[in-house]
PDB file of C-alpha atoms in Angstrom:
ATOM      1  CA  TYR A 431      -7.182 -20.931 -16.714  1.00 93.00           C
ATOM      2  CA  TYR A 432      -5.411 -19.221 -19.595  1.00 93.00           C
ATOM      3  CA  LEU A 433      -6.847 -20.200 -22.966  1.00 93.00           C
ATOM      4  CA  ASN A 434      -4.887 -19.871 -26.197  1.00 92.00           C
ATOM      5  CA  PHE A 435      -6.043 -21.049 -29.598  1.00 90.00           C
ATOM      6  CA  ALA A 436      -3.604 -19.044 -31.742  1.00 88.00           C
ATOM      7  CA  ASN A 437      -2.724 -20.345 -35.186  1.00 84.00           C
ATOM      8  CA  HIS A 438       0.486 -18.316 -35.427  1.00 84.00           C
ATOM      9  CA  GLU A 439       2.742 -17.947 -32.415  1.00 79.00           C
ATOM     10  CA  THR A 440       6.501 -17.619 -31.974  1.00 79.00           C
ATOM     11  CA  CYS A 441       6.946 -16.740 -28.317  1.00 80.00           C
ATOM     12  CA  CYS A 442       3.793 -16.441 -26.284  1.00 84.00           C
ATOM     13  CA  ARG A 443       4.594 -13.948 -23.531  1.00 88.00           C
ATOM     14  CA  THR A 444       1.041 -13.975 -22.206  1.00 91.00           C
ATOM     15  CA  ALA A 445       1.319 -17.734 -21.673  1.00 91.00           C
ATOM     16  CA  MET A 446       4.629 -17.205 -19.870  1.00 91.00           C
ATOM     17  CA  GLU A 447       2.972 -14.647 -17.606  1.00 93.00           C
ATOM     18  CA  ALA A 448       0.142 -17.078 -16.931  1.00 93.00           C
ATOM     19  CA  LEU A 449       2.640 -19.796 -15.998  1.00 92.00           C
ATOM     20  CA  LEU A 450       4.529 -17.419 -13.713  1.00 92.00           C
ATOM     21  CA  SER A 451       1.208 -16.728 -12.005  1.00 92.00           C
ATOM     22  CA  GLY A 452       0.566 -20.450 -11.572  1.00 91.00           C
ATOM     23  CA  VAL A 453      -2.397 -20.402 -13.944  1.00 92.00           C
ATOM     24  CA  GLY A 454      -3.219 -23.571 -15.855  1.00 92.00           C
ATOM     25  CA  ILE A 455      -2.947 -23.384 -19.639  1.00 93.00           C
ATOM     26  CA  LEU A 456      -5.504 -24.888 -21.982  1.00 94.00           C
ATOM     27  CA  ALA A 457      -4.115 -24.636 -25.484  1.00 93.00           C
ATOM     28  CA  GLY A 458      -5.106 -25.277 -29.036  1.00 92.00           C
ATOM     29  CA  GLN A 459      -3.199 -27.218 -31.639  1.00 91.00           C
ATOM     30  CA  HIS A 460      -0.121 -25.009 -32.050  1.00 91.00           C
ATOM     31  CA  PRO A 461       3.077 -27.033 -31.445  1.00 90.00           C
ATOM     32  CA  LEU A 462       4.570 -24.254 -29.277  1.00 88.00           C
ATOM     33  CA  PHE A 463       2.447 -25.445 -26.379  1.00 90.00           C
ATOM     34  CA  GLU A 464       4.012 -28.907 -26.450  1.00 90.00           C
ATOM     35  CA  GLU A 465       6.957 -27.256 -24.633  1.00 89.00           C
ATOM     36  CA  TYR A 466       4.842 -25.766 -21.844  1.00 91.00           C
ATOM     37  CA  PRO A 467       3.419 -27.626 -18.839  1.00 92.00           C
ATOM     38  CA  CYS A 468      -0.175 -27.269 -20.001  1.00 91.00           C
ATOM     39  CA  VAL A 469      -3.180 -28.737 -18.260  1.00 92.00           C
ATOM     40  CA  ALA A 470      -4.118 -29.797 -21.792  1.00 93.00           C
ATOM     41  CA  ASN A 471      -2.976 -28.909 -25.298  1.00 92.00           C
ATOM     42  CA  GLY A 472      -3.953 -29.920 -28.800  1.00 93.00           C
ATOM     43  CA  LEU A 473      -7.540 -28.976 -27.993  1.00 94.00           C
ATOM     44  CA  THR A 474     -10.259 -27.749 -30.268  1.00 93.00           C
ATOM     45  CA  PRO A 475     -12.405 -24.962 -28.826  1.00 91.00           C
ATOM     46  CA  GLU A 476     -15.253 -27.459 -28.417  1.00 93.00           C
ATOM     47  CA  ALA A 477     -13.015 -29.896 -26.515  1.00 94.00           C
ATOM     48  CA  CYS A 478     -11.860 -27.028 -24.303  1.00 93.00           C
ATOM     49  CA  VAL A 479     -15.454 -26.252 -23.340  1.00 92.00           C
ATOM     50  CA  GLU A 480     -16.031 -29.893 -22.413  1.00 92.00           C
ATOM     51  CA  LEU A 481     -12.818 -30.020 -20.405  1.00 92.00           C
ATOM     52  CA  LEU A 482     -13.727 -26.864 -18.491  1.00 92.00           C
ATOM     53  CA  LYS A 483     -16.983 -28.465 -17.394  1.00 92.00           C
ATOM     54  CA  SER A 484     -14.928 -30.902 -15.301  1.00 91.00           C
ATOM     55  CA  ALA A 485     -12.579 -28.166 -13.956  1.00 85.00           C
ATOM     56  CA  PRO A 486      -9.246 -30.021 -14.262  1.00 87.00           C
ATOM     57  CA  GLU A 487      -6.833 -29.588 -11.385  1.00 88.00           C
ATOM     58  CA  VAL A 488      -3.926 -27.164 -11.754  1.00 92.00           C
ATOM     59  CA  ASP A 489      -0.707 -27.823  -9.862  1.00 92.00           C
ATOM     60  CA  VAL A 490      -0.004 -24.155  -9.160  1.00 92.00           C
ATOM     61  CA  ALA A 491       3.337 -24.721  -7.424  1.00 92.00           C
ATOM     62  CA  ALA A 492       4.717 -26.977 -10.170  1.00 92.00           C
ATOM     63  CA  THR A 493       3.473 -24.657 -12.908  1.00 92.00           C
ATOM     64  CA  ARG A 494       5.092 -21.633 -11.318  1.00 93.00           C
ATOM     65  CA  GLN A 495       8.335 -23.533 -10.593  1.00 94.00           C
ATOM     66  CA  TRP A 496       8.622 -24.592 -14.256  1.00 93.00           C
ATOM     67  CA  ALA A 497       8.065 -21.008 -15.365  1.00 93.00           C
ATOM     68  CA  LEU A 498      10.665 -19.607 -12.952  1.00 94.00           C
ATOM     69  CA  LYS A 499      13.208 -22.117 -14.243  1.00 95.00           C
ATOM     70  CA  ASN A 500      12.440 -21.684 -17.949  1.00 93.00           C
ATOM     71  CA  VAL A 501      10.830 -18.344 -18.823  1.00 90.00           C
ATOM     72  CA  SER A 502      11.524 -15.888 -15.991  1.00 93.00           C
ATOM     73  CA  TYR A 503      13.810 -12.860 -16.253  1.00 93.00           C
ATOM     74  CA  PRO A 504      16.610 -14.662 -14.330  1.00 95.00           C
ATOM     75  CA  ALA A 505      16.325 -17.627 -16.740  1.00 94.00           C
ATOM     76  CA  PHE A 506      16.466 -15.270 -19.730  1.00 92.00           C
ATOM     77  CA  ARG A 507      19.431 -13.375 -18.301  1.00 94.00           C
ATOM     78  CA  SER A 508      21.282 -16.612 -17.569  1.00 95.00           C
ATOM     79  CA  ALA A 509      20.721 -17.830 -21.137  1.00 93.00           C
ATOM     80  CA  ILE A 510      22.016 -14.541 -22.571  1.00 94.00           C
ATOM     81  CA  GLU A 511      25.092 -14.602 -20.311  1.00 95.00           C
ATOM     82  CA  GLU A 512      25.819 -18.196 -21.283  1.00 93.00           C
ATOM     83  CA  ALA A 513      25.415 -17.442 -24.991  1.00 94.00           C
ATOM     84  CA  THR A 514      27.793 -14.488 -24.851  1.00 92.00           C
ATOM     85  CA  ARG A 515      30.647 -16.247 -23.075  1.00 87.00           C
TER      86      ARG A 515
END
């Protein structure tokens, strides 16, 4: 799992890298993570500990597919090309 409990975040590259690796994200209460396919978000650190005790399942293939479509270099390049047309 990738854990992130940041209070201030604008573009979390480490979370993008985790998604591209197929790692499940457990995130705090920052609204940025509402956009990402997290295993769970809106967590407190204490709730994260409890959740980890049950080892929630991570759909590695779906996580990685979402990341390739939305936050990979080809997705970024496509967005830039589209914006500059």
